[in-house]
Coordinates of C-alpha atoms in Angstrom, one line a residue:
X1 CA 22.3 15.8 -20.5
X2 CA 23.6 12.6 -22.2
X3 CA 23.8 13.8 -25.8
X4 CA 25.0 10.4 -27.0
X5 CA 21.6 8.9 -26.7
X6 CA 19.8 11.7 -28.6
X7 CA 20.8 10.8 -32.2
X8 CA 19.8 7.2 -31.6
X9 CA 16.2 8.2 -30.9
X10 CA 16.1 10.2 -34.1
X11 CA 17.6 7.3 -36.1
X12 CA 15.1 4.9 -34.6
X13 CA 12.2 7.1 -35.7
X14 CA 13.7 7.5 -39.2
X15 CA 14.1 3.7 -39.4
X16 CA 10.4 3.2 -38.5
X17 CA 9.4 5.6 -41.4
X18 CA 11.7 3.7 -43.8
X19 CA 10.0 0.4 -42.9
X20 CA 6.6 2.0 -43.6
X21 CA 7.7 3.2 -47.0
X22 CA 9.1 -0.1 -47.9
X23 CA 5.8 -1.7 -46.9
X24 CA 3.9 0.1 -49.6
X25 CA 4.8 -2.6 -52.1
X26 CA 2.8 -5.1 -50.2
X27 CA -1.0 -5.1 -50.0
X28 CA -3.6 -4.5 -47.3
X29 CA -2.1 -4.4 -43.8
X30 CA 1.3 -2.8 -44.7
X31 CA -0.5 -0.2 -46.9
X32 CA -2.8 0.7 -44.0
X33 CA 0.2 1.1 -41.7
X34 CA 1.8 3.5 -44.2
X35 CA -1.3 5.5 -44.5
X36 CA -1.5 6.1 -40.8
X37 CA 2.1 7.5 -40.7
X38 CA 2.0 11.3 -40.7
X39 CA 3.9 13.2 -43.3
X40 CA 7.3 14.4 -42.1
X41 CA 9.7 17.1 -43.0
X42 CA 13.4 17.5 -42.4
X43 CA 14.3 20.1 -39.9
X44 CA 18.0 21.1 -40.1
X45 CA 19.5 23.2 -37.2
X46 CA 22.8 24.9 -37.6
X47 CA 24.5 26.1 -34.4
X48 CA 27.1 29.0 -34.5
X49 CA 29.1 30.4 -31.6
X50 CA 29.9 34.0 -30.8
X51 CA 32.6 34.0 -33.5
X52 CA 30.2 32.7 -36.2
X53 CA 31.9 29.3 -36.3
X54 CA 30.0 26.0 -36.0
X55 CA 29.9 24.7 -32.4
X56 CA 29.0 21.4 -30.8
X57 CA 28.6 22.9 -27.3
X58 CA 24.8 23.3 -27.4
X59 CA 21.6 21.8 -26.1
X60 CA 18.6 22.2 -28.4
X61 CA 15.1 21.1 -27.8
X62 CA 12.2 21.1 -30.3
X63 CA 8.8 20.8 -28.7
X64 CA 5.6 20.3 -30.6
X65 CA 2.7 22.7 -30.0
X66 CA 0.0 21.8 -32.5
X67 CA -0.7 19.7 -35.6
X68 CA 0.5 16.2 -36.1
X69 CA 3.6 16.9 -34.1
X70 CA 1.9 18.3 -31.1
X71 CA 3.2 15.6 -28.8
X72 CA 6.8 15.5 -30.1
X73 CA 9.7 16.5 -27.9
X74 CA 13.2 15.9 -29.4
X75 CA 16.7 17.0 -28.5
X76 CA 18.7 16.4 -31.7
X77 CA 22.5 16.6 -31.5
X78 CA 25.5 16.3 -33.7
X79 CA 29.0 17.3 -32.6
X80 CA 29.6 19.1 -35.9
X81 CA 27.0 21.8 -34.9
X82 CA 24.6 20.8 -37.7
X83 CA 21.9 18.3 -37.0
X84 CA 18.8 17.1 -38.9
X85 CA 15.7 15.5 -37.5
X86 CA 12.4 14.5 -39.3
X87 CA 9.2 15.7 -37.7
X88 CA 5.5 15.7 -38.6
X89 CA 3.9 18.8 -40.0
X90 CA 2.9 21.3 -37.3
X91 CA 3.8 24.3 -35.0
X92 CA 6.9 23.9 -32.9
X93 CA 8.8 25.7 -30.2
X94 CA 12.6 25.6 -30.5
X95 CA 15.0 26.6 -27.8
X96 CA 18.8 26.3 -27.8
X97 CA 21.4 27.1 -25.2
X98 CA 25.0 27.5 -26.4
X99 CA 27.9 27.5 -24.0
X100 CA 31.1 29.4 -24.5
X101 CA 33.1 26.6 -22.9
X102 CA 34.0 28.3 -19.6
X103 CA 31.9 29.7 -16.8
X104 CA 33.0 33.3 -17.3
X105 CA 31.8 33.3 -20.9
X106 CA 28.2 32.5 -19.8
X107 CA 25.4 31.1 -21.9
X108 CA 23.5 32.2 -25.0
X109 CA 19.8 31.2 -25.0
X110 CA 17.9 31.5 -28.2
X111 CA 14.2 30.8 -28.5
X112 CA 12.0 30.5 -31.5
X113 CA 8.4 30.5 -30.2
X114 CA 6.9 30.0 -33.7
X115 CA 8.4 27.3 -36.0
X116 CA 5.8 26.3 -38.6
X117 CA 7.1 23.1 -40.1
X118 CA 5.3 22.6 -43.4
X119 CA 8.3 21.9 -45.7
X120 CA 12.0 20.9 -45.3
X121 CA 13.4 23.7 -43.2
X122 CA 16.8 25.0 -42.1
X123 CA 17.1 27.1 -38.9
X124 CA 20.3 28.8 -37.9
X125 CA 20.9 29.3 -34.2
X126 CA 23.5 32.1 -34.0
X127 CA 25.0 33.3 -30.7
X128 CA 26.0 36.6 -32.3
X129 CA 22.3 37.6 -32.4
X130 CA 21.9 37.6 -28.6
X131 CA 21.9 40.6 -26.2
X132 CA 22.8 40.6 -22.5
X133 CA 20.4 40.0 -19.6
X134 CA 21.5 42.8 -17.3
X135 CA 19.3 42.7 -14.2
X136 CA 21.0 43.6 -10.9
X137 CA 20.1 45.2 -7.5
X138 CA 21.1 48.7 -6.4
X139 CA 23.6 47.3 -3.9
X140 CA 26.9 46.9 -5.9
X141 CA 28.3 44.6 -3.1
X142 CA 25.5 42.0 -3.7
X143 CA 26.6 38.6 -5.0
X144 CA 24.8 36.8 -7.7
X145 CA 23.3 33.4 -6.7
X146 CA 21.2 32.0 -9.6
X147 CA 18.5 32.8 -12.1
X148 CA 15.7 31.2 -14.1
X149 CA 14.2 32.3 -17.4
X150 CA 11.0 30.7 -18.7
X151 CA 9.2 31.1 -22.0
X152 CA 5.5 30.1 -22.2
X153 CA 3.9 29.8 -25.6
X154 CA 0.2 29.4 -26.2
X155 CA -1.3 28.3 -29.5
X156 CA -4.7 26.8 -30.4
X157 CA -5.4 26.0 -26.8
X158 CA -2.1 24.3 -26.2
X159 CA 0.6 25.6 -23.8
X160 CA 4.3 24.8 -23.9
X161 CA 7.1 25.9 -21.5
X162 CA 10.8 26.0 -21.9
X163 CA 13.3 27.2 -19.3
X164 CA 16.9 27.9 -18.5
X165 CA 18.5 27.9 -15.1
X166 CA 21.8 29.7 -14.8
X167 CA 24.4 29.8 -12.0
X168 CA 26.2 32.8 -13.5
X169 CA 25.1 36.3 -14.2
X170 CA 26.5 36.2 -17.7
X171 CA 23.4 35.3 -19.7
X172 CA 22.5 36.5 -23.2
X173 CA 19.2 35.8 -25.0
X174 CA 17.6 36.3 -28.4
X175 CA 14.4 35.8 -30.3
X176 CA 14.6 33.7 -33.4
X177 CA 12.2 33.4 -36.4
X178 CA 8.9 35.1 -37.2
X179 CA 6.7 36.7 -34.6
X180 CA 4.0 34.5 -33.1
X181 CA 0.4 35.7 -32.5
X182 CA 0.0 38.9 -30.4
X183 CA 0.1 38.1 -26.6
X184 CA 0.9 34.4 -27.2
X185 CA 4.4 34.6 -25.8
X186 CA 4.9 35.1 -22.1
X187 CA 8.4 35.3 -20.7
X188 CA 9.6 35.8 -17.1
X189 CA 13.0 36.1 -15.5
X190 CA 13.9 35.7 -11.8
X191 CA 17.3 36.4 -10.4
X192 CA 18.5 36.2 -6.8
X193 CA 21.4 38.1 -5.2
X194 CA 22.7 38.2 -1.7
X195 CA 24.4 40.9 0.4
X196 CA 25.4 41.3 4.1
X197 CA 22.1 43.0 4.9
X198 CA 19.5 41.4 2.6
X199 CA 18.7 39.0 -0.2
X200 CA 17.3 40.2 -3.5
X201 CA 14.5 38.6 -5.6
X202 CA 14.3 40.5 -8.9
X203 CA 11.6 39.2 -11.2
X204 CA 10.0 40.6 -14.4
X205 CA 7.3 39.4 -16.8
X206 CA 7.1 40.3 -20.4
X207 CA 4.2 39.4 -22.7
X208 CA 4.0 39.8 -26.5
X209 CA 4.6 38.0 -29.8
X210 CA 8.3 37.5 -29.6
X211 CA 10.8 36.1 -27.1
X212 CA 13.2 38.5 -25.5
X213 CA 16.4 39.7 -27.1
X214 CA 18.2 41.0 -24.1
X215 CA 16.7 42.4 -20.9
X216 CA 17.9 45.4 -18.9
X217 CA 16.5 46.3 -15.4
X218 CA 18.4 48.3 -12.8
X219 CA 15.8 48.9 -10.0
X220 CA 16.6 51.5 -7.4
X221 CA 15.9 51.0 -3.7
X222 CA 12.6 52.8 -3.9
X223 CA 11.4 50.4 -6.7
X224 CA 11.7 47.4 -4.4
X225 CA 9.4 46.0 -1.6
X226 CA 10.8 44.8 1.7
X227 CA 9.8 41.4 3.0
X228 CA 10.8 40.4 6.5
X229 CA 10.6 36.9 7.8
X230 CA 10.9 36.4 11.5
X231 CA 11.4 33.0 13.0
X232 CA 10.5 32.9 16.7
X233 CA 12.1 30.8 19.4
X234 CA 9.7 29.8 22.2
X235 CA 11.1 28.1 25.3
X236 CA 13.0 25.0 24.2
X237 CA 12.7 25.6 20.5
X238 CA 15.7 27.7 19.7
X239 CA 17.8 26.3 16.8
X240 CA 18.1 26.6 13.1
X241 CA 15.2 27.0 10.8
X242 CA 15.0 27.5 7.0
X243 CA 13.3 30.2 4.9
X244 CA 12.5 29.9 1.2
X245 CA 11.1 32.6 -1.1
X246 CA 9.8 32.5 -4.6
X247 CA 7.2 34.1 -6.8
X248 CA 3.7 32.8 -6.4
X249 CA 3.0 32.3 -10.1
X250 CA 4.9 30.5 -12.9
X251 CA 7.5 27.8 -13.1
X252 CA 10.6 29.2 -11.5
X253 CA 13.3 28.7 -8.8
X254 CA 13.5 30.4 -5.4
X255 CA 16.1 31.1 -2.8
X256 CA 16.5 29.2 0.5
X257 CA 18.7 30.0 3.6
X258 CA 19.1 28.7 7.1
X259 CA 17.9 31.0 9.9
X260 CA 19.1 30.9 13.5
X261 CA 16.2 31.5 15.7
X262 CA 15.1 33.9 17.0
X263 CA 16.1 35.7 13.9
X264 CA 15.0 37.7 10.9
X265 CA 15.6 37.3 7.2
X266 CA 15.2 40.3 5.0
X267 CA 14.3 40.2 1.3
X268 CA 14.0 43.1 -1.2
X269 CA 11.8 42.1 -4.1
X270 CA 10.2 43.5 -7.3
X271 CA 6.5 44.1 -7.1
X272 CA 6.4 43.8 -10.9
X273 CA 6.7 40.0 -10.5
X274 CA 3.4 39.8 -8.5
X275 CA 2.8 38.1 -5.3
X276 CA 5.4 36.0 -3.5
X277 CA 5.4 32.7 -1.5
X278 CA 7.3 32.1 1.8
X279 CA 8.0 28.7 3.2
X280 CA 9.4 28.5 6.8
X281 CA 10.7 25.3 8.3
X282 CA 10.8 25.6 12.1
X283 CA 13.9 24.2 14.0
X284 CA 13.7 20.5 14.2
X285 CA 12.6 19.1 17.6
X286 CA 14.0 15.7 18.5
X287 CA 11.6 12.9 17.8
X288 CA 9.1 15.1 16.0
X289 CA 8.3 15.5 12.3
X290 CA 9.7 18.6 10.5
X291 CA 7.2 21.5 10.9
X292 CA 6.5 23.7 7.9
X293 CA 4.6 26.9 7.5
X294 CA 3.4 28.6 4.3
X295 CA 2.5 32.1 3.5
X296 CA 1.3 32.1 -0.1
X297 CA 0.3 35.0 -2.3
X298 CA 2.0 37.7 -0.3
X299 CA 1.2 41.0 -2.0
X300 CA 3.9 43.6 -1.9
X301 CA 4.3 47.2 -3.0
X302 CA 7.3 49.4 -3.9
X303 CA 8.6 51.2 -0.8
X304 CA 6.4 49.1 1.5
X305 CA 7.4 46.5 4.2
X306 CA 5.6 43.2 4.8
X307 CA 6.5 41.2 7.9
X308 CA 5.6 37.6 8.6
X309 CA 6.3 36.1 12.0
X310 CA 6.4 32.3 12.1
X311 CA 6.1 29.8 15.0
X312 CA 5.2 32.4 17.6
X313 CA 2.4 32.6 20.1
X314 CA -0.5 32.9 20.5
X315 CA -1.1 29.3 19.1
X316 CA -4.7 28.3 18.9
X317 CA -7.6 27.3 16.6
X318 CA -8.1 29.1 13.3
X319 CA -10.1 28.6 10.2
X320 CA -8.7 28.5 6.7
X321 CA -10.4 28.8 3.3
X322 CA -11.6 25.2 3.7
X323 CA -14.7 24.5 5.8
X324 CA -13.8 23.6 9.4
X325 CA -16.7 21.1 9.8
X326 CA -18.4 19.3 6.9
X327 CA -21.6 17.1 6.9
X328 CA -21.7 14.6 4.1
X329 CA -24.8 12.4 4.3
X330 CA -24.5 11.0 7.8
X331 CA -20.8 11.7 8.3
X332 CA -19.4 14.6 10.2
X333 CA -15.8 15.5 9.6
X334 CA -13.7 18.1 11.5
X335 CA -10.6 19.7 10.0
X336 CA -9.6 22.8 12.1
X337 CA -5.9 23.6 12.7
X338 CA -5.8 23.7 16.5
X339 CA -2.2 25.1 16.7
X340 CA -2.2 27.8 14.1
X341 CA 0.6 30.2 15.0
X342 CA 0.1 33.8 16.1
X343 CA 0.6 35.1 12.5
X344 CA -2.2 32.9 11.2
X345 CA 0.1 30.3 9.6
X346 CA -1.0 26.6 9.6
X347 CA 1.7 24.2 10.8
X348 CA 2.2 21.0 8.8
X349 CA 3.3 18.9 11.8
X350 CA 2.9 20.8 15.1
X351 CA 4.6 19.1 18.1
X352 CA 2.1 17.8 20.6
X353 CA 1.8 15.3 23.4
X354 CA -1.8 14.1 22.9
X355 CA -4.9 15.0 21.0
X356 CA -8.5 13.9 21.1
X357 CA -11.9 14.9 19.5
X358 CA -15.2 13.8 21.0
X359 CA -18.7 14.2 19.4
X360 CA -22.0 14.1 21.3
X361 CA -25.4 13.9 19.6
X362 CA -28.4 15.2 21.6
X363 CA -26.2 14.7 24.7
X364 CA -25.2 11.1 23.9
X365 CA -21.7 10.2 23.1
X366 CA -21.1 9.3 19.4
X367 CA -17.4 8.6 19.7
X368 CA -13.9 9.8 20.4
X369 CA -11.0 10.0 18.0
X370 CA -7.3 10.4 19.0
X371 CA -5.7 11.2 15.7
X372 CA -4.0 14.5 14.7
X373 CA -5.1 17.7 16.5
X374 CA -8.4 19.1 15.1
X375 CA -9.0 16.2 12.7
X376 CA -11.7 13.6 13.1
X377 CA -14.4 11.8 11.2
X378 CA -17.7 10.4 12.7
X379 CA -20.6 8.4 11.3
X380 CA -23.9 9.6 13.0
X381 CA -27.5 8.5 12.9
X382 CA -29.7 10.1 10.2
X383 CA -31.9 13.0 10.9
X384 CA -31.7 16.4 12.6
X385 CA -30.0 16.7 15.9
X386 CA -28.0 19.0 18.2
X387 CA -24.2 18.2 18.3
X388 CA -21.4 19.1 20.7
X389 CA -17.9 18.7 19.1
X390 CA -14.9 19.0 21.5
X391 CA -11.3 19.0 20.3
X392 CA -8.3 19.2 22.6
X393 CA -4.6 19.1 22.1
X394 CA -2.0 19.0 24.9
X395 CA 1.6 20.0 24.7
X396 CA 4.6 19.9 27.0
X397 CA 6.7 22.9 27.6
X398 CA 7.2 26.2 29.5
X399 CA 4.5 28.9 29.7
X400 CA 3.8 30.5 26.3
X401 CA 3.8 27.3 24.4
X402 CA 0.0 26.7 24.5
X403 CA 0.2 23.7 26.8
X404 CA -3.5 22.9 26.4
X405 CA -5.9 24.1 23.7
X406 CA -9.6 23.2 23.6
X407 CA -12.4 24.2 21.3
X408 CA -16.0 23.2 22.0
X409 CA -18.6 23.8 19.2
X410 CA -22.3 23.3 19.4
X411 CA -24.6 23.3 16.3
X412 CA -27.7 21.7 14.8
X413 CA -27.2 19.5 11.7
X414 CA -29.3 17.0 9.7
X415 CA -28.6 14.5 6.9
X416 CA -27.4 16.0 3.7
X417 CA -27.4 14.8 0.1
X418 CA -23.7 15.6 -0.3
X419 CA -20.8 17.5 1.3
X420 CA -22.1 20.7 3.0
X421 CA -20.2 23.0 5.4
X422 CA -21.4 23.2 8.9
X423 CA -21.2 26.8 10.1
X424 CA -18.6 27.1 13.0
X425 CA -16.4 29.9 14.3
X426 CA -13.0 30.5 15.8
X427 CA -11.5 33.3 17.8
X428 CA -7.9 34.5 17.2
X429 CA -5.8 36.3 19.8
X430 CA -3.0 38.3 18.2
X431 CA -1.0 40.4 20.7
X432 CA 2.3 41.9 19.7
X433 CA 4.8 39.5 21.4
X434 CA 8.5 39.4 21.4
X435 CA 10.3 36.8 19.2
X436 CA 10.4 34.5 22.2
X437 CA 6.6 34.8 22.8
X438 CA 6.8 37.1 25.8
X439 CA 4.9 40.2 26.9
X440 CA 6.0 42.9 29.4
X441 CA 5.4 41.8 33.1
X442 CA 3.3 44.0 35.5
X443 CA 1.9 46.0 32.6
X444 CA -1.4 46.7 30.8
X445 CA -1.3 44.8 27.6
X446 CA -3.6 45.0 24.6
X447 CA -4.7 41.7 23.0
X448 CA -6.5 42.0 19.7
X449 CA -9.5 39.6 19.3
X450 CA -10.7 38.5 15.8
X451 CA -13.7 36.4 15.1
X452 CA -13.6 34.0 12.1
X453 CA -16.2 31.8 10.4
X454 CA -19.9 31.9 10.9
X455 CA -19.8 34.7 13.5
X456 CA -17.6 37.0 11.5
X457 CA -18.9 40.1 9.6
X458 CA -21.3 41.2 12.3
X459 CA -22.8 37.8 13.1
X460 CA -21.8 37.8 16.8
X461 CA -24.7 37.6 19.2
X462 CA -22.4 37.6 22.3
X463 CA -18.7 37.3 22.9
X464 CA -17.0 37.1 26.3
X465 CA -13.2 36.9 26.9
X466 CA -11.6 35.7 30.2
X467 CA -8.1 35.7 31.5
X468 CA -6.3 33.2 33.8
X469 CA -2.9 33.5 35.4
X470 CA -3.0 30.2 37.3
X471 CA -3.1 27.7 34.4
X472 CA -6.9 27.9 34.0
X473 CA -7.8 27.2 37.6
X474 CA -9.7 30.5 37.9
X475 CA -10.8 33.0 35.3
X476 CA -11.4 36.8 35.3
X477 CA -13.7 38.3 32.7
X478 CA -12.3 41.3 30.7
X479 CA -14.4 43.5 28.4
X480 CA -14.0 43.3 24.7
X481 CA -13.8 46.9 23.3
X482 CA -12.8 47.9 19.9
X483 CA -11.9 44.3 18.9
X484 CA -9.5 43.9 21.8
X485 CA -9.1 43.2 25.5
X486 CA -6.7 44.8 28.0
X487 CA -4.9 42.4 30.1
X488 CA -3.1 43.3 33.4
X489 CA -0.1 41.1 33.0
X490 CA 1.2 39.4 36.1
X491 CA 4.8 39.2 37.3
X492 CA 7.7 37.9 35.2
X493 CA 7.8 34.3 34.2
X494 CA 4.0 33.7 34.5
X495 CA 1.8 32.1 31.8
X496 CA -1.3 34.0 30.7
X497 CA -4.3 31.9 29.5
X498 CA -7.1 33.1 27.4
X499 CA -10.7 31.9 26.9
X500 CA -13.4 33.0 24.5
X501 CA -17.1 32.2 24.8
X502 CA -19.1 33.1 21.7
X503 CA -22.6 32.7 20.3
X504 CA -23.4 33.6 16.8
X505 CA -26.7 35.0 15.5
X506 CA -27.8 31.5 14.5
X507 CA -27.5 30.2 18.0
X508 CA -24.3 28.2 17.5
X509 CA -21.7 28.4 20.2
X510 CA -18.0 28.2 20.7
X511 CA -16.0 27.9 23.9
X512 CA -12.3 28.2 23.1
X513 CA -9.5 28.0 25.7
X514 CA -5.7 28.4 25.3
X515 CA -3.8 27.6 28.5
X516 CA -0.4 29.3 28.6
X517 CA -1.2 31.5 25.6
X518 CA 1.9 33.7 26.3
X519 CA 4.2 34.4 29.2
X520 CA 5.5 37.5 30.9
X521 CA 9.1 38.7 31.1

């Protein structure tokens, strides 16, 4: 922060007020300008260090919440430790961080969530009032990385946030001033530690009428949830990926590490913080865009283990919480991830060689698009008709990389008065594969089958699954029993292809093919 610029802003505002006051001696326009200027009060802030002496090593921010000063944000500074700023009447949030001058001494963070400025007021920010934030994992060998503490204050429909990010474990905090309204102050703290075997994400949320004065949490191993992130390495994709973890809710920081694939990152986290978000960046492929996967809102429980496998087979079509096909008037748009990974994660930029989507209306070609896989937009003639929508993506690579994926949907659709989802389905194959996308050769192998979309929840009229071991030249039907098929895997090094043919109870159909869904080893 460039403190030298801060007093100048305060001085400029004071000068503007002086001009308005001087203008009261002149009639009409100047008097009107003065009347529009809000009444202000002097806010004097004294800063004391841990010895009780005035200190100039501080950063203070005063943020307006309500009243005439609701939009004010000032950072007054004076090297003497005492600074005065004039502000309009209103409710404010004050926070001040005081530094001891060296890294080992840490930081004192003092927050006043309720500062009602209705008269000239003096506030003393005193580092001697703080208490330690002592949050640490059960592993004494773990090394502290960084932390973030955030205070959220709500008042009269307004919300204001202040935060402090720390690179040392030596943090002390305190509440200042009167209590705010019950439940109007929400504060959370997230700290990250690392050890030889795992990383720790320790987060806690406290809600009340006051900011925290100290925080002590020493969770045991049984209090924590285990999150495992496995980065796969299919043929030709081994390299270095990146894993990031952070809480799903609230402004905060996370932790990010490189991951040599195939490999696993292990995190121990606090369920009290709520759900967690995982971001996985797959190893960079030359000439391709970085490919990112997200797993958001991962729910954890103490003593439990959650595993997410990224960038592994079987790749194929999948539906998300967005409609896969939408009719808007006389436009039909497709948005179906064609290369969702085996864990159900949507890739941001999946590598592929070519992609095309074709739409037929009553057997007549409407058009073909060659944009991103599973994405296309068509304008169609008005009225009711039967459509066949075909989307294909081709990739280069060894067996197990889903070298060709095709989905063919049929459905009836008519002109709509606005955006309306068109019911379509997808079939997911989710066998337990190795981190390199392989299954045991010459063995019976169970492949779970899951129906998504219009045909889910008992709306399947018929479902047939077929297997090919010759790149889709010939197919063998296998029965679907208990939501799975049993595949007799061929010899080592062979690609196994999977096909699903589905009809839902509304008569809509899907034929979905994944050539080289996985390989044997």
